[in-house]
Coordinates of C-alpha atoms and ligand atoms in Angstrom, one line a residue:
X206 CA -36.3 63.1 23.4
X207 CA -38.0 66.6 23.4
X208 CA -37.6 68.3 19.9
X209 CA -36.0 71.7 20.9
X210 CA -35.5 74.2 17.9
X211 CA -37.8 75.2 15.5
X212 CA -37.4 77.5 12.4
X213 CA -39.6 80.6 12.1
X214 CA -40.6 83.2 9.5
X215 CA -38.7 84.5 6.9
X216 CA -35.0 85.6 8.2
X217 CA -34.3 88.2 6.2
X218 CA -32.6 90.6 8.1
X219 CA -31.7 88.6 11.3
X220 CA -29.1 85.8 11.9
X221 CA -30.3 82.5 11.3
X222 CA -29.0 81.0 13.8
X223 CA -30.8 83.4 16.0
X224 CA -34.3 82.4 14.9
X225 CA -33.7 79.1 15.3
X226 CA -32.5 79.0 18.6
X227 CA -34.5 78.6 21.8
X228 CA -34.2 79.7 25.3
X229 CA -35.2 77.1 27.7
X230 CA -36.3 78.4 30.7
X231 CA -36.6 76.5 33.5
X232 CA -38.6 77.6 36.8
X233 CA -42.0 79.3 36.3
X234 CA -42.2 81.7 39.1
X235 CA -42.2 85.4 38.8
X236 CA -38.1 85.7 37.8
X237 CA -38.9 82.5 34.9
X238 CA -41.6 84.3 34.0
X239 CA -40.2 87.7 33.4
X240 CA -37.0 86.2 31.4
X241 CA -39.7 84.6 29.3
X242 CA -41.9 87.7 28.5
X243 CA -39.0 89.7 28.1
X244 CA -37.5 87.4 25.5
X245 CA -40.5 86.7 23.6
X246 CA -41.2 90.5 23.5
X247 CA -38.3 90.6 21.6
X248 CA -38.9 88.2 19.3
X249 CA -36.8 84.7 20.5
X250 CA -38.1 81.4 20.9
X251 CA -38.5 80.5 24.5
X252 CA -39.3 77.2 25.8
X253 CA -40.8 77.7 29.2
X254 CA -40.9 74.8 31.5
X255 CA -41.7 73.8 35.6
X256 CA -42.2 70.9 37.7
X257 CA -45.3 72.0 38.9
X258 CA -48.7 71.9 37.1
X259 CA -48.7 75.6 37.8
X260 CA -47.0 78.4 37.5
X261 CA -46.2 81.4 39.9
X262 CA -44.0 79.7 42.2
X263 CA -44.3 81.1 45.4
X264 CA -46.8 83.7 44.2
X265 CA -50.0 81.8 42.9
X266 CA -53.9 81.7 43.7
X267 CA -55.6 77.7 44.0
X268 CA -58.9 77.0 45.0
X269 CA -59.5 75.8 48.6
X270 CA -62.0 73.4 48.9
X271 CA -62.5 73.4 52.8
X272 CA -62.8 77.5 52.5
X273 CA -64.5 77.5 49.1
X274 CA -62.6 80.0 47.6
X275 CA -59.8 81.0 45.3
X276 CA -57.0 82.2 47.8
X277 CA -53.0 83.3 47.4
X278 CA -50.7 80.8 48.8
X279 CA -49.5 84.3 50.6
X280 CA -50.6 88.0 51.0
X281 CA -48.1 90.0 48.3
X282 CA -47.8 93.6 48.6
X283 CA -46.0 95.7 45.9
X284 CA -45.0 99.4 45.9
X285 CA -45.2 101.7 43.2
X286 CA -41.8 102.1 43.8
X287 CA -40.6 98.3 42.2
X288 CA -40.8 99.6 38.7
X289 CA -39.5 96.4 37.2
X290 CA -42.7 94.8 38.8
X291 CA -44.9 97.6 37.5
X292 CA -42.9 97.3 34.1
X293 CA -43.4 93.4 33.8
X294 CA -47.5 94.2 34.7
X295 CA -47.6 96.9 31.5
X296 CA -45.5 94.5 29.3
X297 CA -48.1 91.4 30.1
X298 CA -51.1 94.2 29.7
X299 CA -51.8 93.2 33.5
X300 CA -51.3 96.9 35.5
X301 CA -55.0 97.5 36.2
X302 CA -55.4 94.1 38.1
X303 CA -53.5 95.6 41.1
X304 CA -55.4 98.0 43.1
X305 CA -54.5 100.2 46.5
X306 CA -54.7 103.5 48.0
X307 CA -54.8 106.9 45.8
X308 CA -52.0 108.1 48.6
X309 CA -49.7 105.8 50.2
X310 CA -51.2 105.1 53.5
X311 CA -50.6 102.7 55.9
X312 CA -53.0 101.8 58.9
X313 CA -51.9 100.0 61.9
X314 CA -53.1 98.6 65.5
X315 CA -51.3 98.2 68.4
X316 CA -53.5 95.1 70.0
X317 CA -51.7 96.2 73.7
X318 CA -52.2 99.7 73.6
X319 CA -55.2 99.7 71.8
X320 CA -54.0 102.7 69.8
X321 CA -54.9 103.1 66.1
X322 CA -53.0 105.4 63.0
X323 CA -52.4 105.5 59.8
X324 CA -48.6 106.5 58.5
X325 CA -49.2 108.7 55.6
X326 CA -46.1 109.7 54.0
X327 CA -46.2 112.7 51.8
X328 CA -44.7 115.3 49.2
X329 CA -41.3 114.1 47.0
X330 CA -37.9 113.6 47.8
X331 CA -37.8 116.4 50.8
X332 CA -39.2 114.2 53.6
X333 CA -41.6 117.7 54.7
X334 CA -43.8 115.0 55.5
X335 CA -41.4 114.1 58.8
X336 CA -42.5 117.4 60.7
X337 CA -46.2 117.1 60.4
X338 CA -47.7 115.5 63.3
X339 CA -51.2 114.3 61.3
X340 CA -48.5 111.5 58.8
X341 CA -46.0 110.5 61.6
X342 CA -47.2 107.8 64.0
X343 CA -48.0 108.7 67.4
X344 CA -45.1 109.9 69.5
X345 CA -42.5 109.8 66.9
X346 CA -40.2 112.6 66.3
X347 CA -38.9 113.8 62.5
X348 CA -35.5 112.2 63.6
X349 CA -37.1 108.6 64.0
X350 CA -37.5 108.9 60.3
X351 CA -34.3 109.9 59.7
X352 CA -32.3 107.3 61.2
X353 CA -32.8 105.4 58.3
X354 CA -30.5 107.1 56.4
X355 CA -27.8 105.2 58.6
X356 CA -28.3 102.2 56.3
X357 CA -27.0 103.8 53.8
X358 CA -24.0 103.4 55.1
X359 CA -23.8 100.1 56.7
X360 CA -21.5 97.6 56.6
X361 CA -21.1 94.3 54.8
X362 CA -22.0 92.6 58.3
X363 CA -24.4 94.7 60.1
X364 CA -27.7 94.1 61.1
X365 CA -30.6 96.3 60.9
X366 CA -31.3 95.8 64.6
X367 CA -27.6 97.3 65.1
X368 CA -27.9 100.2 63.3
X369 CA -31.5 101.1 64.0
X370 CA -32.6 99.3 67.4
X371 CA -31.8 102.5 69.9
X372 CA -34.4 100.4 72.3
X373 CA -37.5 103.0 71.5
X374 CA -41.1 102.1 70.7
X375 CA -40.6 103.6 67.0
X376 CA -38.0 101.0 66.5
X377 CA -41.1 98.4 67.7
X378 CA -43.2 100.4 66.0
X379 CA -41.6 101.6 62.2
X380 CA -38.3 100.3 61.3
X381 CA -38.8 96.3 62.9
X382 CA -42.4 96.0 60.9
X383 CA -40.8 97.3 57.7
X384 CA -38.0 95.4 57.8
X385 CA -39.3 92.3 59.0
X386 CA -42.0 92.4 55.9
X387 CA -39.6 93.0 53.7
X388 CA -36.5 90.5 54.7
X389 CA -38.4 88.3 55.8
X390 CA -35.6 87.8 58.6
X391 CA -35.7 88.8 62.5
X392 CA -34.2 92.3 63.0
X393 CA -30.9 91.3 64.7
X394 CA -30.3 89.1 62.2
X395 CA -31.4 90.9 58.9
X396 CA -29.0 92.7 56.5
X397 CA -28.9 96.1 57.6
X398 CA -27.2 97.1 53.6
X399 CA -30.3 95.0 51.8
X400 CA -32.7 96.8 53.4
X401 CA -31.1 100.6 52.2
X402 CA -32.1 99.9 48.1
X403 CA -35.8 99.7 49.2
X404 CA -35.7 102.3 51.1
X405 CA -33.7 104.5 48.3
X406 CA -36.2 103.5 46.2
X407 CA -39.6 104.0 47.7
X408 CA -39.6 105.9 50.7
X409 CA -36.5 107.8 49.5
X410 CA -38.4 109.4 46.5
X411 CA -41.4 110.4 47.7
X412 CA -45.3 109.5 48.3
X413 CA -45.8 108.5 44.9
X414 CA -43.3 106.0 44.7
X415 CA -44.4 104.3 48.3
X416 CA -48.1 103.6 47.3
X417 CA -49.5 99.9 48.4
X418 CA -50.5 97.6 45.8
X419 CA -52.4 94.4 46.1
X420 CA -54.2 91.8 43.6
X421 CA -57.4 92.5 42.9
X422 CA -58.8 89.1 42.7
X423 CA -56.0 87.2 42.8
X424 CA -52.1 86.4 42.3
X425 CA -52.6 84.6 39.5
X426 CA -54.7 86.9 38.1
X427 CA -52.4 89.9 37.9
X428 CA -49.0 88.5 37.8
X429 CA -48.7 84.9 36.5
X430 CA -52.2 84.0 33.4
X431 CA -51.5 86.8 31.5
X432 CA -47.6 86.1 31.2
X433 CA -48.9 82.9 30.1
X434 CA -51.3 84.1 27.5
X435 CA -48.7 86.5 26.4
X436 CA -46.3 83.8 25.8
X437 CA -48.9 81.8 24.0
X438 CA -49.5 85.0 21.7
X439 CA -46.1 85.8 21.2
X440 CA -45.4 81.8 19.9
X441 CA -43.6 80.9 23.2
X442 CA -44.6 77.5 24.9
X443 CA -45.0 76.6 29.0
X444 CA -45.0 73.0 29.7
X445 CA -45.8 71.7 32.9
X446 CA -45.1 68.8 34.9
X447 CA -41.4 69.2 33.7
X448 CA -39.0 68.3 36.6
X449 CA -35.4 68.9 35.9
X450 CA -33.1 66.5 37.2
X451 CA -29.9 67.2 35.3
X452 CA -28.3 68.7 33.2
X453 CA -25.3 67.5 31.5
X454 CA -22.1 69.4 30.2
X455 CA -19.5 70.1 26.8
X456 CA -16.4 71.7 28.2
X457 CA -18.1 74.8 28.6
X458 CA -21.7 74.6 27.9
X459 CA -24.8 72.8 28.7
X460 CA -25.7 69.8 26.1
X461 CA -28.6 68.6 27.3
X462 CA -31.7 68.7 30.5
X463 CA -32.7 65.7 31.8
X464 CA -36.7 66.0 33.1
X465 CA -39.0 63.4 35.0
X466 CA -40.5 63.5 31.4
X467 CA -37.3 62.4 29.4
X468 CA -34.4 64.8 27.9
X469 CA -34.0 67.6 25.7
X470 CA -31.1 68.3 23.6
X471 CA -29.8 72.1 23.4
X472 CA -28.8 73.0 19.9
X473 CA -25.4 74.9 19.7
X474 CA -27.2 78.3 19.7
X475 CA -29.7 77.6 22.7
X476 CA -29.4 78.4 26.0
X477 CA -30.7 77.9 29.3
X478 CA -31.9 80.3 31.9
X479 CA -32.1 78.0 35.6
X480 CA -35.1 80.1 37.4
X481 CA -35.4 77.3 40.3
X482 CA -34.7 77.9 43.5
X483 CA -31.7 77.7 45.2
X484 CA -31.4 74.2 46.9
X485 CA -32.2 72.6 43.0
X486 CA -29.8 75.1 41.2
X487 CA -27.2 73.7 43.1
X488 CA -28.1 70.3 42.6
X489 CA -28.0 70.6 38.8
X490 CA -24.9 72.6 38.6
X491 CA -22.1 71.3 40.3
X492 CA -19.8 73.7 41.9
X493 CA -23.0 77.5 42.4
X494 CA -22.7 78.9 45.5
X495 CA -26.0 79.3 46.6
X496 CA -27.8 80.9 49.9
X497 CA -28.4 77.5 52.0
X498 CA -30.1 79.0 54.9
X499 CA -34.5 80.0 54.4
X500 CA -36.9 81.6 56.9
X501 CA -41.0 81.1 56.7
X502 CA -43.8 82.6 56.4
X503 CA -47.1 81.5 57.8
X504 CA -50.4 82.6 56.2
X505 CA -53.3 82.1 58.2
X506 CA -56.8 82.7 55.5
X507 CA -60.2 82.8 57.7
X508 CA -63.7 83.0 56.2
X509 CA -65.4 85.8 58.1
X510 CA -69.3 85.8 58.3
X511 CA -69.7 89.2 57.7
X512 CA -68.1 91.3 55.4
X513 CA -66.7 94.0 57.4
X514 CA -65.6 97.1 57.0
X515 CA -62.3 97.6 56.8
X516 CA -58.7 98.7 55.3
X517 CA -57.7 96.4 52.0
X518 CA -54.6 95.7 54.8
X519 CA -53.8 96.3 58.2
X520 CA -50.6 96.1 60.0
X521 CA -51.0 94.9 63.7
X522 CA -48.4 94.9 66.3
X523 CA -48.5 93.4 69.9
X524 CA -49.7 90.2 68.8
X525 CA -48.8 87.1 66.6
X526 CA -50.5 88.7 63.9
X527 CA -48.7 91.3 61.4
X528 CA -50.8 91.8 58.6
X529 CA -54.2 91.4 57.5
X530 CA -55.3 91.6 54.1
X531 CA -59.3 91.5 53.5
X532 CA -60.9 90.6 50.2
X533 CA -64.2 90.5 50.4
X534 CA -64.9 87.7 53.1
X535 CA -61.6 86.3 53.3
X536 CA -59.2 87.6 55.9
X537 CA -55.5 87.1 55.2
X538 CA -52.9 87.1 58.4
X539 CA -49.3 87.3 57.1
X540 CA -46.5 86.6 59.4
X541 CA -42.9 87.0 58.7
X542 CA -39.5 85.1 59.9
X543 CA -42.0 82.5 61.4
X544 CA -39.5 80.0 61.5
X545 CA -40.6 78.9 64.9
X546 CA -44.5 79.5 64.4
X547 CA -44.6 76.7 62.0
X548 CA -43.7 74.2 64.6
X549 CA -46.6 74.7 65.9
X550 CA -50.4 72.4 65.4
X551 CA -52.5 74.6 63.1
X552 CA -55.4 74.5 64.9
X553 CA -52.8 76.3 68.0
X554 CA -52.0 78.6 65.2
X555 CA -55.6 79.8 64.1
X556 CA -56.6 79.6 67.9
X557 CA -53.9 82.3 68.2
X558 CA -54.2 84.4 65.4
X559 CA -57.6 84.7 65.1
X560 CA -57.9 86.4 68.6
X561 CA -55.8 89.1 66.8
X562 CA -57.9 89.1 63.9
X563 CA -61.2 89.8 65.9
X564 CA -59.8 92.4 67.9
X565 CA -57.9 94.2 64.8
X566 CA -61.5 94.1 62.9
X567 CA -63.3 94.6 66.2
X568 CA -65.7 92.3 65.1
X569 CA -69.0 91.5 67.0
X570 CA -69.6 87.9 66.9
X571 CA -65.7 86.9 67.8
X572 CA -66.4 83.0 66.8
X573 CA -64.3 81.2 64.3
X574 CA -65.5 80.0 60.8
X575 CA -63.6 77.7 58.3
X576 CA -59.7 78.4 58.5
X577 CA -56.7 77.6 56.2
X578 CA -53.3 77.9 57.3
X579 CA -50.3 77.8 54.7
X580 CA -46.9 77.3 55.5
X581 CA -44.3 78.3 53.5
X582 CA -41.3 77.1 55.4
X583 CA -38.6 78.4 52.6
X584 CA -40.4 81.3 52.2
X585 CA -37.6 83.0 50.9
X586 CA -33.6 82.7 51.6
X587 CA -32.3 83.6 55.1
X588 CA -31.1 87.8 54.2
X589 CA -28.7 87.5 56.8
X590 CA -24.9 89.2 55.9
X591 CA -23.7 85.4 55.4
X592 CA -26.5 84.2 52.9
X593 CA -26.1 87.5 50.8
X594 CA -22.2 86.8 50.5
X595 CA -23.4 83.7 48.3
X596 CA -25.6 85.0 46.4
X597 CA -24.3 84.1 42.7
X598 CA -24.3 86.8 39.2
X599 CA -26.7 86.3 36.5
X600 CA -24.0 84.6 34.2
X601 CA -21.6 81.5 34.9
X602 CA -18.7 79.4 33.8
X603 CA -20.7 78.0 31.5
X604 CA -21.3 80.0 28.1
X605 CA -24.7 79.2 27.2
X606 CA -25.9 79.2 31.2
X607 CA -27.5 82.0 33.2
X608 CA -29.2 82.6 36.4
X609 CA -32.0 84.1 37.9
X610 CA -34.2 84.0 40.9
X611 CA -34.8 86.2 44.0
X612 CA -31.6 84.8 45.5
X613 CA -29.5 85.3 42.8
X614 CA -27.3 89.0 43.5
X615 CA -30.2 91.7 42.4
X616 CA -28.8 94.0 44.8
X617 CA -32.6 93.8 46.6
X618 CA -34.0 91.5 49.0
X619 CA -36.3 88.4 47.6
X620 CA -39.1 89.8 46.8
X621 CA -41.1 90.3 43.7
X622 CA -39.5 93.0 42.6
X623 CA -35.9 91.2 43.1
X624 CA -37.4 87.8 41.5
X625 CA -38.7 90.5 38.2
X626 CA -35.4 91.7 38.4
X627 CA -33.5 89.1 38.4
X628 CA -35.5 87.9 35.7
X629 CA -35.0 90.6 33.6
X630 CA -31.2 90.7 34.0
X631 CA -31.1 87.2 32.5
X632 CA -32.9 88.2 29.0
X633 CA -31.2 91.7 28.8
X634 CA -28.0 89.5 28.6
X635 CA -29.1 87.2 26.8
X636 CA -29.8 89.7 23.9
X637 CA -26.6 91.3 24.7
X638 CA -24.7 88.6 23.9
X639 CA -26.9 87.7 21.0
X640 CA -25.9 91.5 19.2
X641 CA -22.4 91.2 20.3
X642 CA -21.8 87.8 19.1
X643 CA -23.7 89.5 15.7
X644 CA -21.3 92.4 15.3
X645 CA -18.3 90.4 15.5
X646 CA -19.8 88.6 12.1
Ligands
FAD894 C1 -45.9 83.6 51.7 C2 -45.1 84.5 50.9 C3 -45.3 85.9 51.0 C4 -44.5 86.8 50.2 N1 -44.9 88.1 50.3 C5 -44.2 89.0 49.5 C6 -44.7 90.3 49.4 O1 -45.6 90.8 50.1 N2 -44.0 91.1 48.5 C7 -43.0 90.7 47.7 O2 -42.5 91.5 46.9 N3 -42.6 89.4 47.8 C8 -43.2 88.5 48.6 N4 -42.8 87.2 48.7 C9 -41.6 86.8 47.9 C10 -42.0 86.5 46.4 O3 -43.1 85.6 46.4 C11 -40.8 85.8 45.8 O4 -39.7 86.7 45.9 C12 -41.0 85.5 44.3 O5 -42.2 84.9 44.1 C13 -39.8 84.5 43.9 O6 -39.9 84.2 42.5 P1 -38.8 83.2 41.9 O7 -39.2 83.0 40.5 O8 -37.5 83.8 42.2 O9 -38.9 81.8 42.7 P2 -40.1 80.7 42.8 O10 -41.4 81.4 42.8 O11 -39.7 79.8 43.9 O12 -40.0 80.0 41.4 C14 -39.2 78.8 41.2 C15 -40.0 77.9 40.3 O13 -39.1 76.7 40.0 C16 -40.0 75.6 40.0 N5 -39.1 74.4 40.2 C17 -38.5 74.0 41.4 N6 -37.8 72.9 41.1 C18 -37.9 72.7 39.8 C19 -37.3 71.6 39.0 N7 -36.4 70.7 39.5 N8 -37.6 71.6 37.7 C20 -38.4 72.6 37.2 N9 -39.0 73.5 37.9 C21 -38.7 73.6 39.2 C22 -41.0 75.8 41.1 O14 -42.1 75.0 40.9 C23 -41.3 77.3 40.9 O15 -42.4 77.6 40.1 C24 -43.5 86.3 49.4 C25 -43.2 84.9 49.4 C26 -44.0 84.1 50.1 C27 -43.7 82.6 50.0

């Protein structure tokens, strides 16, 4: 048995039982994380714990011995627009380790036309941007732009195929890129209303809020050491290696978690924040509705033997390829909703996509090096109209029992900035409770 409370400083002017009461989190990716932080910022005891011997989830940096280098299990790509991620960065003292474009700027290829642009959009909330010819991409009109104001007001149950798709190359070009990347589900299938709060968000207010931002040297780096180290600091432990297997119940509350590594009691003020995914949370607590449905996403990392110049990221359409990220001499290839990619051999896979990436970077010498590919087959949940329905709140039947993850109902699709959310709407009511239940005394 795991001890599990722990008495700290002098309580003079908070309740006791506050103090000595911890917050076992459970699940160390980027919503785990952010509860943590958030709570230990303000001053609670939290007990951080994940099965892995890592954490970051499905946003971390390992070492590749057949490349020899430190990689990202996946490209990332953040906007200045997801504040809560930005916010999360400055509380862990982590926002210079992103980097990007001054201006939000956006280059792409078309591998069948051969055509090359960048999307620059401009100015602040009036689109002005729309009717100059230099930001739009070629052959698009000011009303392309505008259609996408029609997600605003979807319906529960349309796609985003139905309410953008009029059959025209922008549709190919704009609105199927953006909102494949960022649902990570095909177009005909995708939630035409989760796509709208990203769009409100970033695009809808302006360049500033639309700038790209990547990890400098790595995912761990920026978004998942120093949340560690500030935990550390701030008294807070991370144990690894911790599997949860149970957890068993009072007639309202959780009593105890049972790990691979043996159990831990909950003391009668602690409570537990479940940042797993979605398949375990329903394991462990009997009766969640959770999404059941996930799409992948394949990452194909080649070692390049030049380092060439080009864009930090590149979108590429007519291929298999949709993104390519470059650090130094590593080239990234992201593709989304590649449920039926995966099924493929990986050496098929890198035969494939590395056509792309030598005519993208118009390299010279077009023969292969070293390859990784990295298949995340629940990349995130399926963001279809039926998997959003069961998306479960932040708080359950249980009293001492919250949620979070990027499936839990953030409003926004799974995605860092839904995972930091979702993170953060755990601890906020955690303390909430914690000063009501300290009024009514
Ligand atoms: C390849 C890829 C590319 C992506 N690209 C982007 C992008 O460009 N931009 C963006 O914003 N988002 C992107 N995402 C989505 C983003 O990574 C996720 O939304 C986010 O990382 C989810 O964090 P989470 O904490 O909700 O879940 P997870 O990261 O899944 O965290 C859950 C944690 O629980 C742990 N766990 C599981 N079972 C147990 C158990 N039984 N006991 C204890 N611990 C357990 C796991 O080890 C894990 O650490 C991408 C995702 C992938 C996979």
């Amino acid at each position: 048995m795991f001890p599990s409370s722990r008495r700290r400083g002098s309580p003079s002017d908070t309740d006791l039982s506050e103090l000595d009461a911890v917050v076992h989190v459970v699940g160390a990716g980027l919503s785990g994380l952010s509860c943590a932080v958030r709570l230990a910022a303000a001053g609670r005891h939290v007990i951080l714990y994940d099965a892995a011997n890592q954490a970051g989830g499905r946003c971390r940096s390992y070492h590749d011995d057949h490349l020899d280098r430190q990689i990202d299990n996946g490209n990332h790509l953040i906007l200045s627009g997801n504040t809560e991620a930005i916010g999360y960065l400055r509380l862990i003292g982590a926002e210079d380790r992103l980097s990007g474009p001054q201006n939000a700027e956006f280059p792409f290829v078309d591998l069948q036309s051969g055509q090359r642009w960048t999307f620059r959009p401009g100015g602040g909330v009036l689109p002005w941007w729309i009717f100059s010819p230099d930001r739009r991409i070629p052959d698009s009109v000011p009303w392309d732009y505008l259609r996408g104001v029609r997600l605003a007001f979807a319906g529960a149950r349309d796609t985003v195929a139905s309410v953008l798709d009029r059959g025209d190359a922008f549709f190919d070009r704009f609105w199927n890129p953006f909102s494949v990347a960022v649902l990570n589900t095909a177009s005909e299938e995708a939630s035409a209303r989760l796509l709208w709060p990203v769009i409100r968000e970033t695009m809808g207010r302006g360049e500033a809020w639309m700038r790209p931002r990547i990890a400098k040297t790595g995912l761990s780096d920026a978004l998942v050491t120093p949340a560690i180290a500030f935990l550390a600091t701030h008294n807070c432990s991370f144990r690894t290696g911790f599997r949860l297997r149970e957890v068993t119940f009072g007639h309202d509350h959780a009593r105890s978690l049972l790990f691979s590594t043996g159990k831990v009691h909950l003391g009668s003020d602690d409570h537990l924040v479940l940042a797993v995914p979605p398949h375990i949370c329903c394991q462990v607590l009997p009766g969640i509705p959770v999404p059941t449905e996930s799409r992948a996403i394949l990452n194909a990392h080649f070692r390049l033997k030049d380092v060439v110049d080009c864009p930090s990221f590149l979108g590429v359409l007519g291929g298999t390829a949709q993104w390519i990220f470059r650090r130094r001499d590593i080239a990234s290839v992201t593709v989304s909703a590649a449920d039926e990619l995966v099924a493929a051999p990986a050496e098929d896979i890198a035969e494939r996509i590395w056509s792309d990436v030598a005519s993208a970077l118009e390299l010279v010498d077009r023969s292969r090096d070293s390859y990784r590919i990295v298949k995340e087959k629940r990349a995130t949940f399926a963001q279809t109209p039926d998997q959003i329905a069961r998306r479960p709140e932040t708080t359950t039947a249980w009293r001492n029992i919250l949620l979070a993850g990027d499936w839990t109902r953030t409003g926004l699709p799974a995605t860092i900035e839904g995972a930091v959310r979702s993170g953060h709407s755990a601890a906020k009511e955690l303390l909430n409770a914690n000063s009501r239940h300290r009024d009514s005394h």
